[in-house]
Coordinates of N, CA and C in Angstrom, one line a residue:
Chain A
X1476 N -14.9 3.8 9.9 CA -14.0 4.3 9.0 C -14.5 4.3 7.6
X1477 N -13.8 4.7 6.5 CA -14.0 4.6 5.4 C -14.2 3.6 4.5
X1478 N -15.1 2.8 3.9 CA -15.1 2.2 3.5 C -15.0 2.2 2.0
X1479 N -14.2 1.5 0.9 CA -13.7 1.1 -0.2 C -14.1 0.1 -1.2
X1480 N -14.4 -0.1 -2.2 CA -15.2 -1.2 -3.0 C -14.2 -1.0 -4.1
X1481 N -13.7 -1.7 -4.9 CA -13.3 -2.0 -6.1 C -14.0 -2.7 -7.3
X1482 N -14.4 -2.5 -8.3 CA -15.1 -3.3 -9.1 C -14.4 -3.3 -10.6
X1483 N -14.6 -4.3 -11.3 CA -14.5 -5.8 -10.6 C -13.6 -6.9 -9.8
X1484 N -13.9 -7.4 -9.3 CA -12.9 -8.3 -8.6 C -11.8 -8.8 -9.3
X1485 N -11.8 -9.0 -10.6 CA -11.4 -10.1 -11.3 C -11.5 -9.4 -12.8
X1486 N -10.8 -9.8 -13.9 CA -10.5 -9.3 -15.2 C -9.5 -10.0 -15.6
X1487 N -10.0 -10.4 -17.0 CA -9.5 -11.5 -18.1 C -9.2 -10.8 -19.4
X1488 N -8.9 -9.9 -20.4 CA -8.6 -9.0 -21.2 C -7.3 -9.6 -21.7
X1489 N -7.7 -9.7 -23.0 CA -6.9 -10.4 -24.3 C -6.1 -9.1 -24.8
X1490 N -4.9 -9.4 -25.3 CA -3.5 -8.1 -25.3 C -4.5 -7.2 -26.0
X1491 N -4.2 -5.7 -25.9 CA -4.4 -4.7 -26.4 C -6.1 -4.6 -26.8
X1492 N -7.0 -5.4 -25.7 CA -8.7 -4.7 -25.3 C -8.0 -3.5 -24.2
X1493 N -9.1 -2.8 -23.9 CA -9.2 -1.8 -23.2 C -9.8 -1.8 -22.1
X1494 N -10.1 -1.7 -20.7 CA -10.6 -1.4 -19.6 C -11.0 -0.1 -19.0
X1495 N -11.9 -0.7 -18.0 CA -12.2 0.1 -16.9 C -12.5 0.2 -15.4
X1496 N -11.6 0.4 -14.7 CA -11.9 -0.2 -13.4 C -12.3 0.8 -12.6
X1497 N -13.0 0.1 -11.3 CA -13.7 1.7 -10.7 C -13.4 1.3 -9.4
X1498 N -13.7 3.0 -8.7 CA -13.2 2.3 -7.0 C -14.2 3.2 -6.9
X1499 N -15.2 3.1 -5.7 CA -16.2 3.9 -4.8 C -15.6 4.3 -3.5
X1500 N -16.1 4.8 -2.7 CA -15.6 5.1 -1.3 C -16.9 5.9 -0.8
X1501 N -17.0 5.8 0.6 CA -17.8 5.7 1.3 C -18.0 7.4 1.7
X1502 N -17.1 8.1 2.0 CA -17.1 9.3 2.6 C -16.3 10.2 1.9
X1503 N -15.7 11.5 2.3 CA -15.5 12.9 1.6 C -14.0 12.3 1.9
X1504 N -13.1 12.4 1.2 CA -11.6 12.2 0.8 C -10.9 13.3 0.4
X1505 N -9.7 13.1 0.9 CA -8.6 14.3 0.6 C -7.7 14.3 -0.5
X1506 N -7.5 13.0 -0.8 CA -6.8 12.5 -2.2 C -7.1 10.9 -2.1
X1507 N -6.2 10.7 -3.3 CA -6.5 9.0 -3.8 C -5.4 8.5 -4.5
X1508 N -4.5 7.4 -4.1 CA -3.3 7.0 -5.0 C -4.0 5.6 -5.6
X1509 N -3.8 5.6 -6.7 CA -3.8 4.5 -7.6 C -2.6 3.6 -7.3
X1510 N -2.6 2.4 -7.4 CA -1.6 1.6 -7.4 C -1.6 0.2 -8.0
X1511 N -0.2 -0.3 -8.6 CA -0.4 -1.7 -9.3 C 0.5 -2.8 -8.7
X1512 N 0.0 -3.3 -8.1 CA 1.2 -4.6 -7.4 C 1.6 -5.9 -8.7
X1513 N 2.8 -5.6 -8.8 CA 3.1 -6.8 -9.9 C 2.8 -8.1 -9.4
X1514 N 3.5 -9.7 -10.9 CA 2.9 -10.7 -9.7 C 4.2 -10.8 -8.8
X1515 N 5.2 -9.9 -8.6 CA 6.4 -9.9 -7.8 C 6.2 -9.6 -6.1
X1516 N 4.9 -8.5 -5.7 CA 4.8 -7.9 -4.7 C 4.9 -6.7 -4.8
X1517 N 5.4 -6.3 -5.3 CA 5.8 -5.0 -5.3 C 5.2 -4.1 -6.0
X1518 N 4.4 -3.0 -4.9 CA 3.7 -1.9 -5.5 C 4.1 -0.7 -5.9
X1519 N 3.7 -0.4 -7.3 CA 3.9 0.6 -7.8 C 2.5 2.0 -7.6
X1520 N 3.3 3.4 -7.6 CA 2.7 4.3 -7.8 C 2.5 4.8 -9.1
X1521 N 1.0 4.4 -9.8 CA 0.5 4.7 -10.6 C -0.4 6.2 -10.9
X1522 N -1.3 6.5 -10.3 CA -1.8 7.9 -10.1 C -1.7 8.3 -8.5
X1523 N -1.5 10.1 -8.3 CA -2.4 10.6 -7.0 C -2.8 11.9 -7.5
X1524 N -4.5 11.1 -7.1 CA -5.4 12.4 -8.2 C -6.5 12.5 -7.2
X1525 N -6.7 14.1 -6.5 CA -7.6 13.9 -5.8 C -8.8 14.4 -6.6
X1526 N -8.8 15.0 -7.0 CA -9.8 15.2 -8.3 C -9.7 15.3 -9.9
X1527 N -10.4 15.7 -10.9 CA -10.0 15.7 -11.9 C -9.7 14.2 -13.1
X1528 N -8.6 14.7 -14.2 CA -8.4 13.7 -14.7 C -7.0 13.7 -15.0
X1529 N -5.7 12.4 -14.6 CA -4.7 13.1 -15.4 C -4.0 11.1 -15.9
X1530 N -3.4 12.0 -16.8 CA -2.6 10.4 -18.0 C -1.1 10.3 -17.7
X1531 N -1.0 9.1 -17.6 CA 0.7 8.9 -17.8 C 0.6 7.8 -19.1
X1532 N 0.9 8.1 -20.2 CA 1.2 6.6 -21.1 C -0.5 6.4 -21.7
X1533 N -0.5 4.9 -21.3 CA -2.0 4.3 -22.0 C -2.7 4.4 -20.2
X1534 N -2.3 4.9 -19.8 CA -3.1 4.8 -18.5 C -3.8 6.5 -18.0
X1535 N -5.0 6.4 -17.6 CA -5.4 7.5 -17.3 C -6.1 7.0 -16.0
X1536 N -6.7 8.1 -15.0 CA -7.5 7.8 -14.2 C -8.0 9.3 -14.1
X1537 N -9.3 9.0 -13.6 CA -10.4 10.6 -12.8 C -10.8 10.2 -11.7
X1538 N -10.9 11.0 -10.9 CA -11.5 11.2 -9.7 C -12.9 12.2 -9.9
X1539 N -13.9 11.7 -9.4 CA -15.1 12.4 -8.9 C -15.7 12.7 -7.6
X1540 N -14.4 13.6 -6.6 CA -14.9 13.3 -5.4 C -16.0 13.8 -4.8
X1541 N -16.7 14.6 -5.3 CA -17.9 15.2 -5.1 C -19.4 13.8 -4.9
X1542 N -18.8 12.9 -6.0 CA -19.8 11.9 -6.0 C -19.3 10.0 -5.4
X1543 N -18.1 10.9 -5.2 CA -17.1 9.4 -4.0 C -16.4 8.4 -5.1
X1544 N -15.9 8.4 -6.0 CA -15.6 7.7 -7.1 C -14.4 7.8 -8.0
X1545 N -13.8 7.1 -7.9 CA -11.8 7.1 -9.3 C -12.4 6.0 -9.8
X1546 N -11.8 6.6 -11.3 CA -11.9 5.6 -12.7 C -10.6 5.7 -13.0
X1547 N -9.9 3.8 -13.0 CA -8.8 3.9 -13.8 C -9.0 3.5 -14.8
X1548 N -8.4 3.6 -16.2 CA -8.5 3.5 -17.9 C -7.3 2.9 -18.1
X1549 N -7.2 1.4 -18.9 CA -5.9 1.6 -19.5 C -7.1 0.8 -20.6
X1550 N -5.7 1.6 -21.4 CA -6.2 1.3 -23.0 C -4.7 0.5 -23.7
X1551 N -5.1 -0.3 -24.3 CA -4.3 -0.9 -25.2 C -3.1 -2.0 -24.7
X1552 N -4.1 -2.9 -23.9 CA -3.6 -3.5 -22.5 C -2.2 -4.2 -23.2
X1553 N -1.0 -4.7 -22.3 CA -0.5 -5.9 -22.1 C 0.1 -6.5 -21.4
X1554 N 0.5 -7.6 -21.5 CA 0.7 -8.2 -20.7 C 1.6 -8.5 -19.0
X1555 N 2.4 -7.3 -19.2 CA 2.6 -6.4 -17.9 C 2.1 -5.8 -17.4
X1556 N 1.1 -5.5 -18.0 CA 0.0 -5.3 -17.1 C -0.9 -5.9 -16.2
X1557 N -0.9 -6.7 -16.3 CA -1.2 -8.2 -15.1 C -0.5 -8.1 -14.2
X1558 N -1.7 -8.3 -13.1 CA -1.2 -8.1 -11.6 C -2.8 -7.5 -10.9
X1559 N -2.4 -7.0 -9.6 CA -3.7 -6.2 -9.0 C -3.6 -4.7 -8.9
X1560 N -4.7 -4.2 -8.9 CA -4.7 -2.8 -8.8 C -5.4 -2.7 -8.0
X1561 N -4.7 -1.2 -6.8 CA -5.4 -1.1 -5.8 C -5.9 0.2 -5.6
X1562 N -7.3 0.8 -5.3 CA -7.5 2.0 -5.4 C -7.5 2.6 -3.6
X1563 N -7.0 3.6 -3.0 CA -6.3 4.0 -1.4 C -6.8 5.3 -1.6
X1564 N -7.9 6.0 -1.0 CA -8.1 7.2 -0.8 C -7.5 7.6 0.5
X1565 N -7.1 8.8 0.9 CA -6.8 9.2 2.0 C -8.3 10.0 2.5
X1566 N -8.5 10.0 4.0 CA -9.5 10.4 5.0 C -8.4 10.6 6.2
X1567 N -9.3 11.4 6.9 CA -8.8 12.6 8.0 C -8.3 13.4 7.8
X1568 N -7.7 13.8 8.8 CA -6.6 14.9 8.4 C -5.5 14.9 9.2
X1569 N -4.6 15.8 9.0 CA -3.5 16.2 9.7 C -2.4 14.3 10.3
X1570 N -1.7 14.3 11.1 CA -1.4 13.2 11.5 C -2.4 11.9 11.3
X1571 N -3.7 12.4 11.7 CA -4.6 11.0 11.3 C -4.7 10.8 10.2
X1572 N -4.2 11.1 9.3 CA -4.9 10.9 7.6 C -4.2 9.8 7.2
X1573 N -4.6 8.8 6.8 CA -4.2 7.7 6.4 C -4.7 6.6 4.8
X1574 N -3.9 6.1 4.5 CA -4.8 5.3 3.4 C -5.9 4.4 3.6
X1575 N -6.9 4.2 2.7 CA -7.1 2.8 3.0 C -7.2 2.1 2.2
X1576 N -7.2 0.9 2.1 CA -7.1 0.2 0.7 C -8.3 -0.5 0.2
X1577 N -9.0 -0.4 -1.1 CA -9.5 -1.5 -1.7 C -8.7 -2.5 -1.7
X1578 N -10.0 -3.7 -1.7 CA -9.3 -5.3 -1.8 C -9.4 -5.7 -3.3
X1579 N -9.2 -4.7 -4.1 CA -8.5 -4.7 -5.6 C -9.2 -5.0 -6.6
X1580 N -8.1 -5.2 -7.9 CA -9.1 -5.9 -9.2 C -7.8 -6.4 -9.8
X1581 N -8.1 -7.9 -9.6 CA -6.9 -8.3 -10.3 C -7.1 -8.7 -11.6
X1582 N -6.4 -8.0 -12.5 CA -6.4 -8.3 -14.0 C -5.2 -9.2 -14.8
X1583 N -5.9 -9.9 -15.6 CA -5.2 -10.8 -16.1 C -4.9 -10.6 -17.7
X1584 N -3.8 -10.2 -18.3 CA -4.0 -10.0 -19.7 C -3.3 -11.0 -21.2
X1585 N -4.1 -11.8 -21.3 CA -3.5 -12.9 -22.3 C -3.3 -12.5 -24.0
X1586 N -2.3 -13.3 -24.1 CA -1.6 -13.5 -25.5 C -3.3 -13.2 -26.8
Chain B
X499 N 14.8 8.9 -7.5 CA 13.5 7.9 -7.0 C 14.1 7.7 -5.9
X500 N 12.7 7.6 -5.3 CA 12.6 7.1 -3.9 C 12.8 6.0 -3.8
X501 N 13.8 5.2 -3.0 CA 13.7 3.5 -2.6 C 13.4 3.9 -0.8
X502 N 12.8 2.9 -1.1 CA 12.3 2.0 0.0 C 12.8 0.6 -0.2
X503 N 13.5 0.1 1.0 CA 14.2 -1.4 1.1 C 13.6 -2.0 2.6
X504 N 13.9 -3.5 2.2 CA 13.3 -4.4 3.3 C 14.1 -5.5 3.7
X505 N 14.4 -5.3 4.8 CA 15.8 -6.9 4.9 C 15.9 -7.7 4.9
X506 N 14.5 -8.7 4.2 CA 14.3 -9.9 3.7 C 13.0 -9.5 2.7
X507 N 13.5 -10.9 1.6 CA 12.6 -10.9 1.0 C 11.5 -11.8 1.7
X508 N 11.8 -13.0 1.9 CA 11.1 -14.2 2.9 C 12.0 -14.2 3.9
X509 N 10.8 -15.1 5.2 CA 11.3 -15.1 6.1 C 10.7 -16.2 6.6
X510 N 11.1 -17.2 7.0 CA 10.2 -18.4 8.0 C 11.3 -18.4 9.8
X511 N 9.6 -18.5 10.5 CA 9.9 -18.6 12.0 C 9.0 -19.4 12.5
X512 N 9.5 -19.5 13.9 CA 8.9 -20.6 14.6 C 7.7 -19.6 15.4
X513 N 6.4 -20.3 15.8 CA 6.0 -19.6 17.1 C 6.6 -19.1 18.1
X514 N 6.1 -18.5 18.6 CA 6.9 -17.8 20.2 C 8.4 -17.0 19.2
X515 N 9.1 -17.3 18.3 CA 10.2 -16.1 18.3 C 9.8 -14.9 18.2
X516 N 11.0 -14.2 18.5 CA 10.7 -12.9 18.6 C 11.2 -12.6 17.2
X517 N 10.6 -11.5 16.1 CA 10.7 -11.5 14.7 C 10.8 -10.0 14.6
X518 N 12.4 -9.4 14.0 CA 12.6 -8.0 13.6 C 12.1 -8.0 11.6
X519 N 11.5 -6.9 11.2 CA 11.2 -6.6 10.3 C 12.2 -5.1 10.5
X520 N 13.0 -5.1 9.3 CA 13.3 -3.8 9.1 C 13.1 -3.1 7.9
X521 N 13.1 -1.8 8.3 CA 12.4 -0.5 6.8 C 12.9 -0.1 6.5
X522 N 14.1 0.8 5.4 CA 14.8 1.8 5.4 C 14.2 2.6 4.1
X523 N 14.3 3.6 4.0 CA 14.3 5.2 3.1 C 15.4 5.5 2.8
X524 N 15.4 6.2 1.7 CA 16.6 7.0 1.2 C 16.3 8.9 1.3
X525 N 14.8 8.9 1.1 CA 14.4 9.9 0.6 C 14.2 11.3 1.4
X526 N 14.5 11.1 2.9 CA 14.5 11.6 4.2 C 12.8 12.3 4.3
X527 N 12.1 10.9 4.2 CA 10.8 11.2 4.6 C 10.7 11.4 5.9
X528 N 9.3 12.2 6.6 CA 9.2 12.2 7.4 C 8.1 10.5 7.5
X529 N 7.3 10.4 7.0 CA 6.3 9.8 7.4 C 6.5 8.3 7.1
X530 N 6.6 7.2 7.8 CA 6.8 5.8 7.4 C 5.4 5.3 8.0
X531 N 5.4 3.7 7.4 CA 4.3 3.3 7.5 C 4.6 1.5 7.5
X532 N 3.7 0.8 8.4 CA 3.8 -0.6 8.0 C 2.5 -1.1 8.0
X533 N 2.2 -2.1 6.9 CA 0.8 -2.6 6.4 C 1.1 -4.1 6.5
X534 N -0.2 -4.9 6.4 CA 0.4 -6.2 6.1 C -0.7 -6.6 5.1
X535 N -0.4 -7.6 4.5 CA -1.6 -8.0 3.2 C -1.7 -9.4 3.1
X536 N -3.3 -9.2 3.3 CA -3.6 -11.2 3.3 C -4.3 -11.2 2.0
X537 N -4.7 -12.2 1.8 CA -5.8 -12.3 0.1 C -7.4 -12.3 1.1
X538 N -7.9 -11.4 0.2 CA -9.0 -11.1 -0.1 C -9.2 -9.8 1.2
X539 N -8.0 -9.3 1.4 CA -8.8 -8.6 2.6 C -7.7 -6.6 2.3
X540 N -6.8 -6.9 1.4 CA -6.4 -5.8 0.8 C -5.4 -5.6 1.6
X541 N -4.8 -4.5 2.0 CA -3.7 -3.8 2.8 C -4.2 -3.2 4.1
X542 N -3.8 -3.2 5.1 CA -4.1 -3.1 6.2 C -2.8 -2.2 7.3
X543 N -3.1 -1.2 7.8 CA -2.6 -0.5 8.8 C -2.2 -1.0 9.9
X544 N -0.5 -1.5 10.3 CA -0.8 -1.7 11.4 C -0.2 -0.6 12.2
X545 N 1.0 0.1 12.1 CA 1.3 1.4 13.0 C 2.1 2.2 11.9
X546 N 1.9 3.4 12.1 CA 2.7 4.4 11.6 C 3.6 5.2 12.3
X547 N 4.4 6.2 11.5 CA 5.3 7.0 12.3 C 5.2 8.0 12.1
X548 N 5.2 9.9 12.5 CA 5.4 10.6 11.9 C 6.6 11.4 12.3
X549 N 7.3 11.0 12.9 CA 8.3 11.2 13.5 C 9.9 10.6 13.8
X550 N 10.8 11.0 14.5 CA 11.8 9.8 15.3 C 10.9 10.1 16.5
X551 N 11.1 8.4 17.0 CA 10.5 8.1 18.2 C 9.5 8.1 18.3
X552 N 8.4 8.4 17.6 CA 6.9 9.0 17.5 C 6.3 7.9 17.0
X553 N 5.2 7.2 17.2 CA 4.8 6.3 16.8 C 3.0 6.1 17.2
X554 N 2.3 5.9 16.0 CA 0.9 5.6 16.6 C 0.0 4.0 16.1
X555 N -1.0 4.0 16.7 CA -1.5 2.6 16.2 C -2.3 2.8 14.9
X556 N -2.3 1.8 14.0 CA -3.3 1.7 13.3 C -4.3 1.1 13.3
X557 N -4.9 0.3 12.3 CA -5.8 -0.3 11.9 C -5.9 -1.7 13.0
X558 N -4.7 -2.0 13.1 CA -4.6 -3.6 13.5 C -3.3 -4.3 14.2
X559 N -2.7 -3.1 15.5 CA -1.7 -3.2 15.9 C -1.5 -3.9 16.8
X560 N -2.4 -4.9 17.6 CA -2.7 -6.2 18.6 C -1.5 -7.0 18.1
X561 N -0.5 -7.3 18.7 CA 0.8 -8.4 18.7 C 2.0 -8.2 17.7
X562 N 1.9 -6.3 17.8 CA 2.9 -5.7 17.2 C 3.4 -4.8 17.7
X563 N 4.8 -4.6 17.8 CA 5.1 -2.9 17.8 C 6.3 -2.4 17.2
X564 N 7.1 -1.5 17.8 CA 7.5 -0.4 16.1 C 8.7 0.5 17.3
X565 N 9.4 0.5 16.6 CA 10.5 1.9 17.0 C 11.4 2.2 15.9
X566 N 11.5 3.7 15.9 CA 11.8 4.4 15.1 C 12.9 5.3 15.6
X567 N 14.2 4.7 15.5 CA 15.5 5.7 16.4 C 15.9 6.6 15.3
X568 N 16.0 6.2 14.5 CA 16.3 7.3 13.3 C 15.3 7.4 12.3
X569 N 15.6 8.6 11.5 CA 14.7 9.6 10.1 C 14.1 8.5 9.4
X570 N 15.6 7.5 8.8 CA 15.3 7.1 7.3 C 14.8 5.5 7.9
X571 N 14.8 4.9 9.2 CA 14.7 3.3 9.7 C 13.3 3.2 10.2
X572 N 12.6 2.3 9.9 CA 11.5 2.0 11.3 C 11.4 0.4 10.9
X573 N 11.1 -0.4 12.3 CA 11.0 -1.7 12.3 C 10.0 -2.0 13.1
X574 N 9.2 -3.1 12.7 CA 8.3 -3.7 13.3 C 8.4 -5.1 13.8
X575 N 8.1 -5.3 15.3 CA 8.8 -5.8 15.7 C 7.3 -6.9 16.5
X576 N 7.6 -8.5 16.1 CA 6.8 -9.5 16.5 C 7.2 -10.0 18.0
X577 N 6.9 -9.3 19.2 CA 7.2 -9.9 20.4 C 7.5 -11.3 20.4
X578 N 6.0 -12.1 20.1 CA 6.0 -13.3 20.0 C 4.9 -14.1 19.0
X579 N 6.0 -14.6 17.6 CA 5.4 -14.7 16.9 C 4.5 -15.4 16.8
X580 N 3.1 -15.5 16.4 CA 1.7 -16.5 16.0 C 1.4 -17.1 14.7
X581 N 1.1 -18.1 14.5 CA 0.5 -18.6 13.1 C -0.4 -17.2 12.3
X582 N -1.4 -16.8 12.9 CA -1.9 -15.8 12.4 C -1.3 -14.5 11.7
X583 N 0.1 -14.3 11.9 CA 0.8 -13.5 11.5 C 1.6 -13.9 10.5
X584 N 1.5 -14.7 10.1 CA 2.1 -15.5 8.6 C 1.2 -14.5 7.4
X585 N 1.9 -13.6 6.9 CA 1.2 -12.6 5.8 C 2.2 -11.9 5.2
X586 N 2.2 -10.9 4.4 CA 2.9 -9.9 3.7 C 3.0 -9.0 4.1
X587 N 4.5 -8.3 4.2 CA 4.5 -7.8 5.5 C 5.4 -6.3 4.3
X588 N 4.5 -5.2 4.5 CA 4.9 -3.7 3.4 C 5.0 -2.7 3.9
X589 N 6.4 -2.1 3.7 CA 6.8 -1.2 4.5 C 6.5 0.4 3.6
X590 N 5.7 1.7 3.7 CA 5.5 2.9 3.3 C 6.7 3.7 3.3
X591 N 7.2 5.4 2.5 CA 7.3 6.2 3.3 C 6.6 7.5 2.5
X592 N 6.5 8.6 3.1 CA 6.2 9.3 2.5 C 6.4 10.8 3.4
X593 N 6.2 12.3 2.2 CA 7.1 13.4 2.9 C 5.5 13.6 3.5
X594 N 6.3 14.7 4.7 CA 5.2 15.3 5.3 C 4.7 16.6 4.6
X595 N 5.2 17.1 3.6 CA 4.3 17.6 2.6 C 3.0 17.4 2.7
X596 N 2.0 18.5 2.4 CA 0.7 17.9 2.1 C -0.4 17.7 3.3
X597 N 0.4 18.2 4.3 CA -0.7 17.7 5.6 C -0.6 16.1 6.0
X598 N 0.8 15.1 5.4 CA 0.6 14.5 5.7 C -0.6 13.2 4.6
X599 N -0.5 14.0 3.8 CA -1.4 13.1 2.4 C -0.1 13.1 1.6
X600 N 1.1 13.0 1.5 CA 1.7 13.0 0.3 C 1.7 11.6 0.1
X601 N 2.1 11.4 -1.5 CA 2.3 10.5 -2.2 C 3.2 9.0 -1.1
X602 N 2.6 8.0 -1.1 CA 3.3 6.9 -0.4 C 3.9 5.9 -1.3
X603 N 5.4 5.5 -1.1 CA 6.2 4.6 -1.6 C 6.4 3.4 -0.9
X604 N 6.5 2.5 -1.6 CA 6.3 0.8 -1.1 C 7.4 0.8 -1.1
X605 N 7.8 -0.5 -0.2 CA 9.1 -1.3 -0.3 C 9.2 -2.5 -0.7
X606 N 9.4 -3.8 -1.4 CA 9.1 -5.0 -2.0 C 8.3 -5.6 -1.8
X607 N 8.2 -5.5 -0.1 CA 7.6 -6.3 0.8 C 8.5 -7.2 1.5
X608 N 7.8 -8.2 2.5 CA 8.6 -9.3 3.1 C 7.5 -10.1 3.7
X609 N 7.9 -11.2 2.7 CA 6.5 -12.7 3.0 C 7.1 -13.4 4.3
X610 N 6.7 -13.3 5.5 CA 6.9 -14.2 6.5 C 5.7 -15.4 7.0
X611 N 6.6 -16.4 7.3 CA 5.9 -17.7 7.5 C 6.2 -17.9 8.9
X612 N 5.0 -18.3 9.9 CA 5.5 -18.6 11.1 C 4.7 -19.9 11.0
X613 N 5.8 -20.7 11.5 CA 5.1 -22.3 11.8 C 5.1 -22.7 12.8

């Protein structure tokens, strides 16, 4: 199956630096949901971008699926923003098409 | 907005019980989903639905299963619970729009502990 990398693992970003997080994937994808689990559990839908670039707020993300790759952007971090981010492309099709998930990048953003 | 709800937030059981997880929608999706999440290994597929009554395996369905009697319910269901199944337990749904790629919504989750 598909396989997913997130990088980096881990992120420490002082209020209002800026980021960049990236997710690779292994094979040709149909779409891709961004997602942010607070430290609650609870995941949120942040982007679904199967290509291109699109923004909500200080957050943007692009997809390059030609070259297997989503860049999420948040600029002007804080501290709600802490938590993990998960990047989930969809593969297959029809009934089989399913997410998969990166094992994330958990970002931490201090005072 | 879409809710998605979960009938517990925590849950502790013993081995050997038999353990209901329940899912509900508001949004009259067709497509539900249950994942479970350990640390360092991300989210994980264990059966989906696209249907009532319809049900397929996922990623990692060995000492699970699932029924789906109505649109907006699906539960997953621990025959007989194991220590190894002590994880986070995240219920999906999403429309069949899309071929089946549409957008998927979480439900809180539900942290179960089997001892």
């Amino acid at each position: 199956g598909i396989q997913v990398e997130q990088s980096p693992p881990d992120l420490i970003l002082q209020e209002g630096a800026n980021s960049t997080l990236r997710c690779n994937f292994s094979d040709s994808v149909n779409n891709l949901q961004w997602f942010h689990q607070n430290p609650w559990g609870q995941l949120i839908n942040l982007f679904y971008i199967p290509s291109g670039t699109k923004q909500n707020g200080r957050l943007s993300a692009t997809t390059v699926a030609t070259e297997r790759y989503s860049l999420l952007y948040i600029s002007s971090s804080q501290t709600t923003d802490s938590g993990v981010y998960f990047c989930a492309p969809f593969a297959g099709t029809g009934t089989a098409s399913k997410l998969t998930f990166g094992t994330g990048t958990r970002l931490q953003v201090t005072l | 907005d879409v809710k998605v709800t979960q009938s517990s937030r925590y849950l502790v059981k013993r081995t050997g019980e038999k353990v209901f997880l329940e899912c509900v929608q508001d949004m009259d999706h067709e497509n539900m989903f249950w994942y479970r999440q350990d640390p360092g290994l991300g989210l994980r597929l264990i059966y989906f639905s696209y249907d009532v009554k319809m049900k397929e395996k996922g990623d990692i369905p060995e000492g699970y299963s699932v029924s789906r009697e109505k649109k907006e319910r699906f539960s997953l269901i621990l025959e007989s619970a194991s220590t190894n199944q002590t994880s986070m337990y995240l219920c999906a749904s999403s429309s069949r729009l899309a071929g089946g790629r549409g957008t998927q919504y979480f439900g809180p989750g539900t942290r179960l502990t089997v001892l």
